[in-house]
Amino acid sequence: MLRNIRNLMQHILTILTLTFVISMAAGCRTTEAPTPAPVVVTRTASPIKIDGKLDDKAWNKALVYQFKRPLRMSPTRHRQLGSNLHEKGSVRLLYDDSNLYVGFKFDDGDIIAFKDSDQKHHWKYGDMAEVFLKHRNKKCYYELYVTPHGRKTCWLIPACGLVELTSNFPQKPMPGMKTAARVDGTLNNIDSPDRSWSAEMKIPIAELEKEGGKFAPGTKGWTVLLTRHNYGKSIPAREPSTVPLFPDMHYHEPEQYAPLIIEP
C-alpha cells in the first residue's frame, strides 16, 4: 500500500515537473520581432524654437508616432504592468538645413527627475526620453537623453561590443545640441497629481555626419530608436515604451532600429 502511494506521488511529481518545464519553455520562447516600420522626418522651412512646448506650426506637419510596450519584458514586470500601456506617449520628427528636431509628448501622473544636470545616466534618476541614432555603414552610434528638467546627455557608443565600457571612453556634450521641457504638474512631488510633460531636442546635422553618413533627402542608412523610461507613484512599476515596437528592453540592438526616411 505504501509503495503504491509512493509510486502515485512520484507519478504526480513527474507530471508537475513536466508541466512546469513546458510552461517555462513557452514563456521563454523567442517572439519573432516584426520588421521595424520606417520613421519619417518631415522638412520644415524655418528653425524650431526649443522651449519644450511643441507649439511651432511646423510640428503639425510631422507624422505622429505612438509609443508601445516592448514585445518582451521580464515575467515580474509583465505581471506588475499588465497588458496595456498605462501612460501614453508620442513623438514626431522634423529637420531643416542645419538640425534634426525631435518632439515628445507624454501623459504622466507623477513626473520624476531627481538629477538637474547634464551628462548623467538619467534613466537611473527618473523619467526621460531617449533617441538612438545610427548609420548602418558605421559601428558607432549616438544615445541622446532629455528629461523633464530639460537636461540632456550625449553618449557616443563606439560599437555594440563596447556598450558596457562606454563610460571608459572620453565623452562630452554634443556641440550645438539643445533640449527643453515643459511640465504640466509639480516635478518630484509624488503627493501632488501631475498630468503631462513634453520636450524638444535639437540635434545638429553636422555633428551626426561626423560620425555617420550624409543626412539629406534621398540618402539611406540612418536608423532610429526612440524610447521612454517612465517612473511614478501612479503606475505599478517602471514602464518602458518605444518607437518603433521593439523586441525587448535591451535597446543596444541597432539591427532592430527603424529606417529613417528623410522627406524632401
PDB file of C-alpha atoms in Angstrom:
ATOM      1  CA  MET A   1       0.000   0.000   0.000  1.00  0.00           C
ATOM      2  CA  LEU A   2       2.764   2.396   0.979  1.00  0.00           C
ATOM      3  CA  ARG A   3       4.667   1.523  -2.186  1.00  0.00           C
ATOM      4  CA  ASN A   4       1.593   2.315  -4.303  1.00  0.00           C
ATOM      5  CA  ILE A   5       1.197   5.684  -2.617  1.00  0.00           C
ATOM      6  CA  ARG A   6       4.857   6.465  -3.219  1.00  0.00           C
ATOM      7  CA  ASN A   7       4.538   5.459  -6.863  1.00  0.00           C
ATOM      8  CA  LEU A   8       1.471   7.655  -7.223  1.00  0.00           C
ATOM      9  CA  MET A   9       3.222  10.607  -5.623  1.00  0.00           C
ATOM     10  CA  GLN A  10       6.235  10.105  -7.865  1.00  0.00           C
ATOM     11  CA  HIS A  11       3.944   9.997 -10.897  1.00  0.00           C
ATOM     12  CA  ILE A  12       2.212  13.247  -9.838  1.00  0.00           C
ATOM     13  CA  LEU A  13       5.586  14.923  -9.211  1.00  0.00           C
ATOM     14  CA  THR A  14       6.796  13.903 -12.672  1.00  0.00           C
ATOM     15  CA  ILE A  15       3.667  15.330 -14.297  1.00  0.00           C
ATOM     16  CA  LEU A  16       4.002  18.604 -12.374  1.00  0.00           C
ATOM     17  CA  THR A  17       7.679  18.882 -13.285  1.00  0.00           C
ATOM     18  CA  LEU A  18       6.962  18.313 -16.974  1.00  0.00           C
ATOM     19  CA  THR A  19       4.138  20.859 -16.859  1.00  0.00           C
ATOM     20  CA  PHE A  20       6.457  23.426 -15.266  1.00  0.00           C
ATOM     21  CA  VAL A  21       9.228  22.818 -17.814  1.00  0.00           C
ATOM     22  CA  ILE A  22       6.809  23.106 -20.742  1.00  0.00           C
ATOM     23  CA  SER A  23       5.270  26.315 -19.379  1.00  0.00           C
ATOM     24  CA  MET A  24       8.714  27.838 -18.790  1.00  0.00           C
ATOM     25  CA  ALA A  25       9.796  26.913 -22.291  1.00  0.00           C
ATOM     26  CA  ALA A  26       6.682  28.523 -23.711  1.00  0.00           C
ATOM     27  CA  GLY A  27       7.271  31.651 -21.650  1.00  0.00           C
ATOM     28  CA  CYS A  28      10.896  31.910 -22.792  1.00  0.00           C
ATOM     29  CA  ARG A  29      10.210  31.160 -26.436  1.00  0.00           C
ATOM     30  CA  THR A  30      11.635  33.815 -28.723  1.00  0.00           C
ATOM     31  CA  THR A  31       8.977  36.071 -30.190  1.00  0.00           C
ATOM     32  CA  GLU A  32       9.674  36.918 -33.800  1.00  0.00           C
ATOM     33  CA  ALA A  33      10.436  40.617 -33.908  1.00  0.00           C
ATOM     34  CA  PRO A  34       8.462  42.476 -36.569  1.00  0.00           C
ATOM     35  CA  THR A  35      10.363  44.309 -39.272  1.00  0.00           C
ATOM     36  CA  PRO A  36      10.612  47.899 -37.991  1.00  0.00           C
ATOM     37  CA  ALA A  37       8.398  50.289 -39.921  1.00  0.00           C
ATOM     38  CA  PRO A  38      10.228  53.378 -41.234  1.00  0.00           C
ATOM     39  CA  VAL A  39      10.120  56.616 -39.264  1.00  0.00           C
ATOM     40  CA  VAL A  40       9.591  59.696 -41.431  1.00  0.00           C
ATOM     41  CA  VAL A  41      11.373  63.004 -40.839  1.00  0.00           C
ATOM     42  CA  THR A  42       9.443  65.963 -42.275  1.00  0.00           C
ATOM     43  CA  ARG A  43      11.175  69.054 -43.620  1.00  0.00           C
ATOM     44  CA  THR A  44      10.481  72.451 -42.071  1.00  0.00           C
ATOM     45  CA  ALA A  45      11.296  75.721 -43.807  1.00  0.00           C
ATOM     46  CA  SER A  46      12.077  77.570 -40.588  1.00  0.00           C
ATOM     47  CA  PRO A  47      14.014  76.628 -37.426  1.00  0.00           C
ATOM     48  CA  ILE A  48      12.098  75.309 -34.411  1.00  0.00           C
ATOM     49  CA  LYS A  49      12.126  77.281 -31.166  1.00  0.00           C
ATOM     50  CA  ILE A  50      13.365  74.874 -28.499  1.00  0.00           C
ATOM     51  CA  ASP A  51      11.211  75.602 -25.461  1.00  0.00           C
ATOM     52  CA  GLY A  52       9.585  72.233 -24.800  1.00  0.00           C
ATOM     53  CA  LYS A  53       6.094  73.338 -25.849  1.00  0.00           C
ATOM     54  CA  LEU A  54       5.844  71.879 -29.381  1.00  0.00           C
ATOM     55  CA  ASP A  55       3.703  74.872 -30.383  1.00  0.00           C
ATOM     56  CA  ASP A  56       5.533  75.781 -33.607  1.00  0.00           C
ATOM     57  CA  LYS A  57       3.135  75.288 -36.516  1.00  0.00           C
ATOM     58  CA  ALA A  58       5.672  73.088 -38.294  1.00  0.00           C
ATOM     59  CA  TRP A  59       5.071  70.314 -35.751  1.00  0.00           C
ATOM     60  CA  ASN A  60       1.540  69.937 -37.151  1.00  0.00           C
ATOM     61  CA  LYS A  61       3.002  68.736 -40.464  1.00  0.00           C
ATOM     62  CA  ALA A  62       5.082  65.968 -38.890  1.00  0.00           C
ATOM     63  CA  LEU A  63       3.842  62.387 -38.596  1.00  0.00           C
ATOM     64  CA  VAL A  64       2.953  61.394 -35.038  1.00  0.00           C
ATOM     65  CA  TYR A  65       4.193  58.050 -33.720  1.00  0.00           C
ATOM     66  CA  GLN A  66       2.697  56.409 -30.637  1.00  0.00           C
ATOM     67  CA  PHE A  67       4.889  54.680 -28.069  1.00  0.00           C
ATOM     68  CA  LYS A  68       4.279  50.975 -27.446  1.00  0.00           C
ATOM     69  CA  ARG A  69       5.497  48.442 -24.916  1.00  0.00           C
ATOM     70  CA  PRO A  70       8.413  46.194 -25.934  1.00  0.00           C
ATOM     71  CA  LEU A  71       7.266  42.735 -27.032  1.00  0.00           C
ATOM     72  CA  ARG A  72       9.094  41.010 -24.190  1.00  0.00           C
ATOM     73  CA  MET A  73       9.675  42.044 -20.590  1.00  0.00           C
ATOM     74  CA  SER A  74      10.618  40.069 -17.506  1.00  0.00           C
ATOM     75  CA  PRO A  75       7.754  37.937 -16.113  1.00  0.00           C
ATOM     76  CA  THR A  76       7.710  40.089 -12.960  1.00  0.00           C
ATOM     77  CA  ARG A  77       7.451  43.369 -14.863  1.00  0.00           C
ATOM     78  CA  HIS A  78       4.788  41.983 -17.187  1.00  0.00           C
ATOM     79  CA  ARG A  79       2.785  40.739 -14.203  1.00  0.00           C
ATOM     80  CA  GLN A  80       3.071  44.129 -12.489  1.00  0.00           C
ATOM     81  CA  LEU A  81       2.182  46.243 -15.516  1.00  0.00           C
ATOM     82  CA  GLY A  82      -0.401  44.016 -17.198  1.00  0.00           C
ATOM     83  CA  SER A  83      -1.086  44.045 -20.919  1.00  0.00           C
ATOM     84  CA  ASN A  84      -1.940  47.685 -21.617  1.00  0.00           C
ATOM     85  CA  LEU A  85       0.254  50.766 -21.624  1.00  0.00           C
ATOM     86  CA  HIS A  86      -0.603  52.789 -18.514  1.00  0.00           C
ATOM     87  CA  GLU A  87       0.574  56.203 -19.722  1.00  0.00           C
ATOM     88  CA  LYS A  88       0.636  57.102 -23.408  1.00  0.00           C
ATOM     89  CA  GLY A  89       3.303  58.976 -25.284  1.00  0.00           C
ATOM     90  CA  SER A  90       4.029  60.221 -28.782  1.00  0.00           C
ATOM     91  CA  VAL A  91       6.945  61.539 -30.820  1.00  0.00           C
ATOM     92  CA  ARG A  92       7.423  63.405 -34.092  1.00  0.00           C
ATOM     93  CA  LEU A  93      10.489  64.462 -36.100  1.00  0.00           C
ATOM     94  CA  LEU A  94      11.385  67.478 -38.250  1.00  0.00           C
ATOM     95  CA  TYR A  95      14.546  68.749 -39.905  1.00  0.00           C
ATOM     96  CA  ASP A  96      15.897  71.797 -41.695  1.00  0.00           C
ATOM     97  CA  ASP A  97      19.221  72.500 -43.371  1.00  0.00           C
ATOM     98  CA  SER A  98      21.073  72.534 -40.064  1.00  0.00           C
ATOM     99  CA  ASN A  99      19.249  70.450 -37.471  1.00  0.00           C
ATOM    100  CA  LEU A 100      17.181  67.383 -36.710  1.00  0.00           C
ATOM    101  CA  TYR A 101      14.336  68.134 -34.273  1.00  0.00           C
ATOM    102  CA  VAL A 102      12.598  65.585 -32.043  1.00  0.00           C
ATOM    103  CA  GLY A 103       9.413  66.436 -30.138  1.00  0.00           C
ATOM    104  CA  PHE A 104       7.940  64.287 -27.347  1.00  0.00           C
ATOM    105  CA  LYS A 105       4.578  64.396 -25.544  1.00  0.00           C
ATOM    106  CA  PHE A 106       3.852  62.166 -22.552  1.00  0.00           C
ATOM    107  CA  ASP A 107       0.876  61.558 -20.277  1.00  0.00           C
ATOM    108  CA  ASP A 108       2.322  61.304 -16.782  1.00  0.00           C
ATOM    109  CA  GLY A 109       0.539  61.198 -13.432  1.00  0.00           C
ATOM    110  CA  ASP A 110       3.751  61.504 -11.433  1.00  0.00           C
ATOM    111  CA  ILE A 111       6.689  63.326 -13.051  1.00  0.00           C
ATOM    112  CA  ILE A 112      10.050  62.404 -11.534  1.00  0.00           C
ATOM    113  CA  ALA A 113      13.551  63.683 -12.387  1.00  0.00           C
ATOM    114  CA  PHE A 114      15.996  63.804  -9.489  1.00  0.00           C
ATOM    115  CA  LYS A 115      19.112  64.973 -11.369  1.00  0.00           C
ATOM    116  CA  ASP A 116      19.139  68.574 -12.586  1.00  0.00           C
ATOM    117  CA  SER A 117      22.388  68.467 -14.545  1.00  0.00           C
ATOM    118  CA  ASP A 118      23.666  67.342 -17.945  1.00  0.00           C
ATOM    119  CA  GLN A 119      25.723  64.314 -18.999  1.00  0.00           C
ATOM    120  CA  LYS A 120      24.251  61.907 -16.436  1.00  0.00           C
ATOM    121  CA  HIS A 121      22.774  58.419 -16.710  1.00  0.00           C
ATOM    122  CA  HIS A 122      19.321  59.928 -16.260  1.00  0.00           C
ATOM    123  CA  TRP A 123      17.452  56.628 -16.540  1.00  0.00           C
ATOM    124  CA  LYS A 124      18.741  55.957 -13.008  1.00  0.00           C
ATOM    125  CA  TYR A 125      17.140  59.134 -11.648  1.00  0.00           C
ATOM    126  CA  GLY A 126      13.670  59.382 -13.139  1.00  0.00           C
ATOM    127  CA  ASP A 127      11.610  59.989 -16.252  1.00  0.00           C
ATOM    128  CA  MET A 128      13.388  60.581 -19.530  1.00  0.00           C
ATOM    129  CA  ALA A 129      13.137  60.196 -23.288  1.00  0.00           C
ATOM    130  CA  GLU A 130      15.918  58.769 -25.380  1.00  0.00           C
ATOM    131  CA  VAL A 131      16.999  58.958 -29.030  1.00  0.00           C
ATOM    132  CA  PHE A 132      19.322  56.374 -30.580  1.00  0.00           C
ATOM    133  CA  LEU A 133      20.732  57.311 -33.993  1.00  0.00           C
ATOM    134  CA  LYS A 134      22.972  55.068 -36.069  1.00  0.00           C
ATOM    135  CA  HIS A 135      24.129  54.914 -39.668  1.00  0.00           C
ATOM    136  CA  ARG A 136      24.200  51.360 -40.979  1.00  0.00           C
ATOM    137  CA  ASN A 137      27.646  51.814 -42.517  1.00  0.00           C
ATOM    138  CA  LYS A 138      29.201  52.740 -39.170  1.00  0.00           C
ATOM    139  CA  LYS A 139      29.807  50.800 -35.954  1.00  0.00           C
ATOM    140  CA  CYS A 140      29.383  53.796 -33.647  1.00  0.00           C
ATOM    141  CA  TYR A 141      26.038  55.355 -32.737  1.00  0.00           C
ATOM    142  CA  TYR A 142      24.541  58.111 -30.602  1.00  0.00           C
ATOM    143  CA  GLU A 143      22.425  57.764 -27.463  1.00  0.00           C
ATOM    144  CA  LEU A 144      20.809  61.094 -26.512  1.00  0.00           C
ATOM    145  CA  TYR A 145      18.626  61.948 -23.480  1.00  0.00           C
ATOM    146  CA  VAL A 146      16.159  64.642 -22.492  1.00  0.00           C
ATOM    147  CA  THR A 147      14.500  64.881 -19.069  1.00  0.00           C
ATOM    148  CA  PRO A 148      11.547  66.821 -17.575  1.00  0.00           C
ATOM    149  CA  HIS A 149      14.139  69.274 -16.251  1.00  0.00           C
ATOM    150  CA  GLY A 150      15.155  69.902 -19.854  1.00  0.00           C
ATOM    151  CA  ARG A 151      18.559  68.356 -19.123  1.00  0.00           C
ATOM    152  CA  LYS A 152      20.480  66.460 -21.797  1.00  0.00           C
ATOM    153  CA  THR A 153      23.061  63.735 -22.203  1.00  0.00           C
ATOM    154  CA  CYS A 154      25.043  62.656 -25.259  1.00  0.00           C
ATOM    155  CA  TRP A 155      26.811  59.312 -25.364  1.00  0.00           C
ATOM    156  CA  LEU A 156      28.771  58.268 -28.444  1.00  0.00           C
ATOM    157  CA  ILE A 157      28.845  54.464 -28.295  1.00  0.00           C
ATOM    158  CA  PRO A 158      31.973  53.249 -30.150  1.00  0.00           C
ATOM    159  CA  ALA A 159      30.408  49.872 -31.060  1.00  0.00           C
ATOM    160  CA  CYS A 160      27.806  47.422 -29.752  1.00  0.00           C
ATOM    161  CA  GLY A 161      30.520  45.197 -28.342  1.00  0.00           C
ATOM    162  CA  LEU A 162      31.747  48.089 -26.188  1.00  0.00           C
ATOM    163  CA  VAL A 163      28.413  49.251 -24.713  1.00  0.00           C
ATOM    164  CA  GLU A 164      29.286  48.179 -21.162  1.00  0.00           C
ATOM    165  CA  LEU A 165      32.608  50.050 -21.410  1.00  0.00           C
ATOM    166  CA  THR A 166      31.233  53.320 -22.794  1.00  0.00           C
ATOM    167  CA  SER A 167      31.975  55.291 -19.612  1.00  0.00           C
ATOM    168  CA  ASN A 168      35.679  54.446 -20.020  1.00  0.00           C
ATOM    169  CA  PHE A 169      35.831  56.320 -23.321  1.00  0.00           C
ATOM    170  CA  PRO A 170      36.037  60.131 -23.395  1.00  0.00           C
ATOM    171  CA  GLN A 171      32.511  61.553 -23.512  1.00  0.00           C
ATOM    172  CA  LYS A 172      31.487  65.153 -23.990  1.00  0.00           C
ATOM    173  CA  PRO A 173      28.298  67.087 -24.783  1.00  0.00           C
ATOM    174  CA  MET A 174      27.413  67.318 -28.462  1.00  0.00           C
ATOM    175  CA  PRO A 175      28.226  70.855 -29.667  1.00  0.00           C
ATOM    176  CA  GLY A 176      25.040  72.705 -30.591  1.00  0.00           C
ATOM    177  CA  MET A 177      22.667  70.107 -29.168  1.00  0.00           C
ATOM    178  CA  LYS A 178      19.829  71.794 -27.280  1.00  0.00           C
ATOM    179  CA  THR A 179      16.929  70.466 -25.199  1.00  0.00           C
ATOM    180  CA  ALA A 180      13.992  71.950 -23.310  1.00  0.00           C
ATOM    181  CA  ALA A 181      10.983  70.565 -21.461  1.00  0.00           C
ATOM    182  CA  ARG A 182       7.632  71.738 -20.139  1.00  0.00           C
ATOM    183  CA  VAL A 183       5.938  70.115 -17.118  1.00  0.00           C
ATOM    184  CA  ASP A 184       2.190  70.225 -16.506  1.00  0.00           C
ATOM    185  CA  GLY A 185       2.305  69.411 -12.813  1.00  0.00           C
ATOM    186  CA  THR A 186       4.771  69.593  -9.940  1.00  0.00           C
ATOM    187  CA  LEU A 187       8.113  67.945 -10.573  1.00  0.00           C
ATOM    188  CA  ASN A 188       9.306  65.454  -7.920  1.00  0.00           C
ATOM    189  CA  ASN A 189       6.243  65.817  -5.679  1.00  0.00           C
ATOM    190  CA  ILE A 190       4.749  62.317  -5.508  1.00  0.00           C
ATOM    191  CA  ASP A 191       1.822  63.526  -3.376  1.00  0.00           C
ATOM    192  CA  SER A 192       0.604  66.001  -5.993  1.00  0.00           C
ATOM    193  CA  PRO A 193      -1.059  64.507  -9.111  1.00  0.00           C
ATOM    194  CA  ASP A 194       0.569  65.543 -12.398  1.00  0.00           C
ATOM    195  CA  ARG A 195      -0.786  65.487 -15.937  1.00  0.00           C
ATOM    196  CA  SER A 196       1.899  65.503 -18.615  1.00  0.00           C
ATOM    197  CA  TRP A 197       5.284  66.655 -19.815  1.00  0.00           C
ATOM    198  CA  SER A 198       6.703  67.473 -23.217  1.00  0.00           C
ATOM    199  CA  ALA A 199      10.190  68.006 -24.563  1.00  0.00           C
ATOM    200  CA  GLU A 200      12.043  69.157 -27.648  1.00  0.00           C
ATOM    201  CA  MET A 201      15.527  68.239 -28.824  1.00  0.00           C
ATOM    202  CA  LYS A 202      17.696  69.940 -31.449  1.00  0.00           C
ATOM    203  CA  ILE A 203      20.464  67.782 -32.931  1.00  0.00           C
ATOM    204  CA  PRO A 204      22.975  69.438 -35.291  1.00  0.00           C
ATOM    205  CA  ILE A 205      23.148  67.545 -38.576  1.00  0.00           C
ATOM    206  CA  ALA A 206      26.820  68.430 -38.983  1.00  0.00           C
ATOM    207  CA  GLU A 207      27.599  66.536 -35.759  1.00  0.00           C
ATOM    208  CA  LEU A 208      25.660  63.480 -36.942  1.00  0.00           C
ATOM    209  CA  GLU A 209      27.518  63.471 -40.243  1.00  0.00           C
ATOM    210  CA  LYS A 210      30.893  63.494 -38.461  1.00  0.00           C
ATOM    211  CA  GLU A 211      30.184  60.005 -37.122  1.00  0.00           C
ATOM    212  CA  GLY A 212      27.771  58.777 -39.811  1.00  0.00           C
ATOM    213  CA  GLY A 213      26.786  59.247 -43.415  1.00  0.00           C
ATOM    214  CA  LYS A 214      25.126  62.097 -45.243  1.00  0.00           C
ATOM    215  CA  PHE A 215      21.839  63.251 -43.685  1.00  0.00           C
ATOM    216  CA  ALA A 216      19.746  64.559 -46.587  1.00  0.00           C
ATOM    217  CA  PRO A 217      16.651  63.693 -48.660  1.00  0.00           C
ATOM    218  CA  GLY A 218      17.144  60.595 -50.775  1.00  0.00           C
ATOM    219  CA  THR A 219      20.024  59.262 -48.683  1.00  0.00           C
ATOM    220  CA  LYS A 220      19.700  55.902 -46.960  1.00  0.00           C
ATOM    221  CA  GLY A 221      21.372  54.316 -43.995  1.00  0.00           C
ATOM    222  CA  TRP A 222      20.276  56.333 -40.963  1.00  0.00           C
ATOM    223  CA  THR A 223      18.240  54.403 -38.388  1.00  0.00           C
ATOM    224  CA  VAL A 224      16.497  55.471 -35.201  1.00  0.00           C
ATOM    225  CA  LEU A 225      15.056  54.168 -31.943  1.00  0.00           C
ATOM    226  CA  LEU A 226      13.068  56.381 -29.561  1.00  0.00           C
ATOM    227  CA  THR A 227      12.430  55.209 -26.015  1.00  0.00           C
ATOM    228  CA  ARG A 228      10.746  56.328 -22.821  1.00  0.00           C
ATOM    229  CA  HIS A 229      11.650  55.461 -19.219  1.00  0.00           C
ATOM    230  CA  ASN A 230       8.588  56.164 -17.092  1.00  0.00           C
ATOM    231  CA  TYR A 231       8.585  56.055 -13.280  1.00  0.00           C
ATOM    232  CA  GLY A 232       5.978  57.145 -10.764  1.00  0.00           C
ATOM    233  CA  LYS A 233       3.593  56.521  -7.931  1.00  0.00           C
ATOM    234  CA  SER A 234       0.712  56.330 -10.398  1.00  0.00           C
ATOM    235  CA  ILE A 235       1.984  53.174 -12.165  1.00  0.00           C
ATOM    236  CA  PRO A 236       2.757  49.693 -10.732  1.00  0.00           C
ATOM    237  CA  ALA A 237       6.380  49.574 -11.966  1.00  0.00           C
ATOM    238  CA  ARG A 238       8.811  51.412 -14.236  1.00  0.00           C
ATOM    239  CA  GLU A 239       7.142  51.337 -17.631  1.00  0.00           C
ATOM    240  CA  PRO A 240       9.229  51.125 -20.822  1.00  0.00           C
ATOM    241  CA  SER A 241       7.896  52.067 -24.247  1.00  0.00           C
ATOM    242  CA  THR A 242       9.423  52.581 -27.674  1.00  0.00           C
ATOM    243  CA  VAL A 243       9.060  53.742 -31.279  1.00  0.00           C
ATOM    244  CA  PRO A 244       9.260  51.523 -33.281  1.00  0.00           C
ATOM    245  CA  LEU A 245       7.845  48.478 -31.489  1.00  0.00           C
ATOM    246  CA  PHE A 246      10.939  46.790 -30.046  1.00  0.00           C
ATOM    247  CA  PRO A 247      11.597  43.098 -29.270  1.00  0.00           C
ATOM    248  CA  ASP A 248      12.653  43.648 -25.644  1.00  0.00           C
ATOM    249  CA  MET A 249      14.199  46.118 -23.202  1.00  0.00           C
ATOM    250  CA  HIS A 250      17.760  45.738 -24.470  1.00  0.00           C
ATOM    251  CA  TYR A 251      17.960  48.814 -26.678  1.00  0.00           C
ATOM    252  CA  HIS A 252      21.531  48.374 -27.899  1.00  0.00           C
ATOM    253  CA  GLU A 253      20.477  46.254 -30.884  1.00  0.00           C
ATOM    254  CA  PRO A 254      20.835  48.619 -33.867  1.00  0.00           C
ATOM    255  CA  GLU A 255      19.670  45.968 -36.332  1.00  0.00           C
ATOM    256  CA  GLN A 256      16.208  46.469 -34.806  1.00  0.00           C
ATOM    257  CA  TYR A 257      16.184  50.264 -35.242  1.00  0.00           C
ATOM    258  CA  ALA A 258      13.748  51.788 -37.734  1.00  0.00           C
ATOM    259  CA  PRO A 259      14.942  53.121 -41.087  1.00  0.00           C
ATOM    260  CA  LEU A 260      14.839  56.900 -41.146  1.00  0.00           C
ATOM    261  CA  ILE A 261      13.065  58.318 -44.197  1.00  0.00           C
ATOM    262  CA  ILE A 262      14.149  61.917 -44.835  1.00  0.00           C
ATOM    263  CA  GLU A 263      11.421  63.673 -46.829  1.00  0.00           C
ATOM    264  CA  PRO A 264      12.326  66.333 -49.449  1.00  0.00           C
TER     265      PRO A 264
END
